[in-house]
Coordinates of C-alpha atoms in Angstrom, one line a residue:
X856 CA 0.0 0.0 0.0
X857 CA 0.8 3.1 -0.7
X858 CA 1.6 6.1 1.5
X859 CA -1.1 8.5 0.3
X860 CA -3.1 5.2 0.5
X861 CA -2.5 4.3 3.8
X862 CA -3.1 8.3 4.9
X863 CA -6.2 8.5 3.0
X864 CA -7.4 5.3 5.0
X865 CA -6.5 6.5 8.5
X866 CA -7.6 9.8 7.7
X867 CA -11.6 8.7 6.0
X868 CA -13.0 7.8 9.3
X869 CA -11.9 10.9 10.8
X870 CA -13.4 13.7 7.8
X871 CA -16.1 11.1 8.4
X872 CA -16.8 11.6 12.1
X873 CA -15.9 15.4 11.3
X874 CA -18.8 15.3 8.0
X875 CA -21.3 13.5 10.6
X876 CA -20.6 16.3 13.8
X877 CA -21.1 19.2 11.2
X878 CA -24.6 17.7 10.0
X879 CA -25.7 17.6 13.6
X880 CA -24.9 20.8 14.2
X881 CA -26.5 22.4 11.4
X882 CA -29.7 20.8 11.7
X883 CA -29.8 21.5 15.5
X884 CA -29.5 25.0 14.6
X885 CA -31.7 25.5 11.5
X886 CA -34.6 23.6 14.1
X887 CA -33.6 26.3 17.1
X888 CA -33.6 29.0 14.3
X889 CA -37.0 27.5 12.4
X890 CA -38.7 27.0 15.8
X891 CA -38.1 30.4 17.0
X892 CA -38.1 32.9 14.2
X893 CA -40.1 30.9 11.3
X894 CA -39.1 29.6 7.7
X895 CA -38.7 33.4 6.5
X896 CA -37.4 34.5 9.1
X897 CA -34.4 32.2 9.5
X898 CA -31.9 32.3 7.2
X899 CA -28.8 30.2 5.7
X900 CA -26.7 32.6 7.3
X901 CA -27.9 32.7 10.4
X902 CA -28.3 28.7 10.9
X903 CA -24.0 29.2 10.0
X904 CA -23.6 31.4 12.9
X905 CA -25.9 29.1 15.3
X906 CA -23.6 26.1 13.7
X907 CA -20.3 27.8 13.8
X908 CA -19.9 26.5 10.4
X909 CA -19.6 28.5 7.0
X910 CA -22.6 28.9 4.7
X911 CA -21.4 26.6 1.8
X912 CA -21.0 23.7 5.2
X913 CA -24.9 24.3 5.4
X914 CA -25.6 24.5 1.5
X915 CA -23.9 20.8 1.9
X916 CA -26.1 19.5 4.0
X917 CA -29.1 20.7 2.4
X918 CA -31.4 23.0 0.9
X919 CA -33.0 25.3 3.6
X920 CA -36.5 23.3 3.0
X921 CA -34.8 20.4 3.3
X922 CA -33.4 21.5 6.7
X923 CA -36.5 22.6 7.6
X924 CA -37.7 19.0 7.2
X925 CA -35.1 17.5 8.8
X926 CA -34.9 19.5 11.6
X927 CA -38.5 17.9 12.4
X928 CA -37.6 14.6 11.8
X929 CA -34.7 14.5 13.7
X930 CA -36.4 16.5 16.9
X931 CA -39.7 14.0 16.6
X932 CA -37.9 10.6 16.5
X933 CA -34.8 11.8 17.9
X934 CA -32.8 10.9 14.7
X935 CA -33.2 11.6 11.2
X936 CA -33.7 10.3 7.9
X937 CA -36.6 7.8 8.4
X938 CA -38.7 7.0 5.7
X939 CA -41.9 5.8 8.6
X940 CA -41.8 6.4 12.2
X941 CA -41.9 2.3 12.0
X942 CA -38.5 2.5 11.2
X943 CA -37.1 4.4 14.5
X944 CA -35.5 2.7 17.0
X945 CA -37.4 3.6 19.9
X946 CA -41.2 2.9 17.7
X947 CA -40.2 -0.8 17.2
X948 CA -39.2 -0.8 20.8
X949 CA -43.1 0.4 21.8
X950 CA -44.5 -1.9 19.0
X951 CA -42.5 -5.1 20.6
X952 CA -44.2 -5.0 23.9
X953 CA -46.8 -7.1 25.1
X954 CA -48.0 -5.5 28.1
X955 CA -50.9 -3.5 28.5
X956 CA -49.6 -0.6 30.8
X957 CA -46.2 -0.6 30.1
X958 CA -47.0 -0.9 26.3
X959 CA -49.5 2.9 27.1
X960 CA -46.9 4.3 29.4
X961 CA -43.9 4.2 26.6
X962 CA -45.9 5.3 23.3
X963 CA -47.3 8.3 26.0
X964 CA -43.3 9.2 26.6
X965 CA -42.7 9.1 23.1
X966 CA -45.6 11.5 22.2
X967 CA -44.8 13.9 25.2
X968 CA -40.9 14.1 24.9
X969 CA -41.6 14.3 20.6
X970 CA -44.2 16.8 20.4
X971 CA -42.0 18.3 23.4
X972 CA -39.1 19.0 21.5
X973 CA -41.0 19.3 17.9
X974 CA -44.1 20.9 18.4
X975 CA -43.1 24.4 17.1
X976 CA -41.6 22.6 14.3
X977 CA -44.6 20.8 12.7
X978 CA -46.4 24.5 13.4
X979 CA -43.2 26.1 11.3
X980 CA -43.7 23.2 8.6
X981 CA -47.6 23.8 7.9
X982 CA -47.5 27.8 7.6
X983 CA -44.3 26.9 5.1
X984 CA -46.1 24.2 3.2
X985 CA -48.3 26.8 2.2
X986 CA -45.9 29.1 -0.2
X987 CA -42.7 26.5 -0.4
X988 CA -43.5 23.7 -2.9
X989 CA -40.9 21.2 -1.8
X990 CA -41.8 21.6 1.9
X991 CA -45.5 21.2 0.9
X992 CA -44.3 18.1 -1.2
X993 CA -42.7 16.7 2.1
X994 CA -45.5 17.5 4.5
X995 CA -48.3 15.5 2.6
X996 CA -45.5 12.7 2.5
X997 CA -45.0 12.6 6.2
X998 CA -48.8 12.9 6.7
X999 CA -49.1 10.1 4.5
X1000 CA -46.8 8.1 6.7
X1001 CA -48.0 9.0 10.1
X1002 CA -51.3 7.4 8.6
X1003 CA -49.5 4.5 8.3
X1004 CA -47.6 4.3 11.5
X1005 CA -50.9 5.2 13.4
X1006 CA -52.9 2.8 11.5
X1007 CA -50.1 0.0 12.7
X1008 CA -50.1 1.3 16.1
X1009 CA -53.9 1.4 16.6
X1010 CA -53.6 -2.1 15.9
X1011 CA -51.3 -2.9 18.4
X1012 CA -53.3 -0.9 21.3
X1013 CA -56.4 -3.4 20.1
X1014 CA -54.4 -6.6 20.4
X1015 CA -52.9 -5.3 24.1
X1016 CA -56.2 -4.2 25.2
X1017 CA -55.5 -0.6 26.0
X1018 CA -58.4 0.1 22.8
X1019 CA -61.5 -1.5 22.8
X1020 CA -62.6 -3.8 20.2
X1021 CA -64.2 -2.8 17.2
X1022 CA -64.8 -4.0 13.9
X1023 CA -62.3 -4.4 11.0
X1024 CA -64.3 -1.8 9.3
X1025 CA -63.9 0.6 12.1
X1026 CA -60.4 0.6 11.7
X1027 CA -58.9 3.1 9.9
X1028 CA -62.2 5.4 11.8
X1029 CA -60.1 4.7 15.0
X1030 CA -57.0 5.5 13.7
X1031 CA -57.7 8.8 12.5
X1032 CA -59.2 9.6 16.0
X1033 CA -56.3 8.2 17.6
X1034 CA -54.2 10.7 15.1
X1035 CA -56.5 13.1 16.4
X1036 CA -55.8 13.2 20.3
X1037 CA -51.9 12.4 19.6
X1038 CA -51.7 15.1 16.9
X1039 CA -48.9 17.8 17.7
X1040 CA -51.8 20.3 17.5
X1041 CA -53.5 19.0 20.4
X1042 CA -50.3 19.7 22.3
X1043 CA -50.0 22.8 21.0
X1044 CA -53.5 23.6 22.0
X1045 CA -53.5 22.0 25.7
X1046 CA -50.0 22.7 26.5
X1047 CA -48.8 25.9 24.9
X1048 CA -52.6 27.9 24.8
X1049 CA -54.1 26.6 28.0
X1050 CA -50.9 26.0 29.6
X1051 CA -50.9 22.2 30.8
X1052 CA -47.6 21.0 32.4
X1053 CA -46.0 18.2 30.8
X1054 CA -47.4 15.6 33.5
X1055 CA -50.7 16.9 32.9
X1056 CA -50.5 16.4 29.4
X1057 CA -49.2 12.7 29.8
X1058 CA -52.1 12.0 32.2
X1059 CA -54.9 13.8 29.9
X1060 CA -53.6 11.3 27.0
X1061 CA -53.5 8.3 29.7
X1062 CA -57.1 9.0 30.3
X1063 CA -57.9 10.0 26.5
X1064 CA -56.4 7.3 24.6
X1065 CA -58.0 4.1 25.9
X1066 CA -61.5 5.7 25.2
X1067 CA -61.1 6.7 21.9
X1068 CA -64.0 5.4 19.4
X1069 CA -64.4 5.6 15.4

């Protein structure tokens, strides 16, 4: 092997950990800068200062729609990327358990602490979608896919019991009301307009959830 070989080897994983800490930081600060000041009002320049990177670091990342997108994705699920909520970690984790209460108890953390830390974000991405194409394009694509992970997860709360029964043709009924009371608007509305603390949210949705009906 060659020297320059042999340096470009040892040196890959490095740029590489270097490529991946950059990323991070740029979408952190383009959802701090998109949660606070809006689509308009944040832009590529600003998410470089937040970052501490230069504006062609951020350009490289991605478009400031795309970041915008991102930003929610990664501050819902915790990580980025995913196609389906189905396809994070910590949703297979829920979907894996067989036990009634513990089963409620996780998918209520994952709604509190996502909404939590996203909330403002999906507000951001629904004003956007209205006058930027490509967010509007993503938007109906994650709604489409929350469909599907909801319709997957009403499922589950019928076969552990926390939902009571109902016919097949009922289903997709259900899941839309189960959207409904887990929607990020509803914790918009309860928490940020009427001023519920986080353990009352959790506790309205333990009460809410398990008499839901189509």
């Amino acid at each position: 092997m060659s020297v320059d070989a042999a340096k470009r080897g040892y040196t890959s994983p490095l740029r590489a950990q270097r490529a991946a800490e950059t990323r991070r930081r740029v979408i952190e600060a383009a959802a701090a800068g998109f949660a606070e000041r809006g689509f308009v009002g944040t832009t590529l320049a600003s998410i470089a200062a937040q970052a501490g990177v230069s504006v062609d670091s951020v350009v490289s990342v991605g478009s400031k729609a795309y970041l915008l997108l991102e930003a929610f994705r990664t501050r819902y699920a915790g990580t980025g990327d995913w196609e389906s909520l189905l396809d994070a970690s910590t949703a297979q984790e829920i979907l894996a358990m067989t036990d009634r209460d513990e089963g409620l108890e996780a998918m209520i953390a994952f709604l509190a602490d996502g909404h939590a830390r996203s909330a403002d974000l999906w507000t951001a991405l629904r004003a956007t979608a209205q006058f930027e194409p490509v967010v509007a394009e993503g938007l109906a694509e994650l709604v489409r896919l929350k469909g599907e992970s909801f319709e997957v997860t009403t499922r589950w709360m019928l076969d552990l019991g926390i939902l009571e029964p109902v016919d097949e043709a009922d289903v997709w009924a259900l899941t839309v009301q189960i959207n409904l009371v887990s929607a990020a608007e509803t914790y918009t509305t309860l928490v940020r307009d009427y001023g519920y603390t986080d353990e009352q949210y959790r506790a309205w949705l333990r009460r809410t959830l398990p008499v839901v009906r189509p």
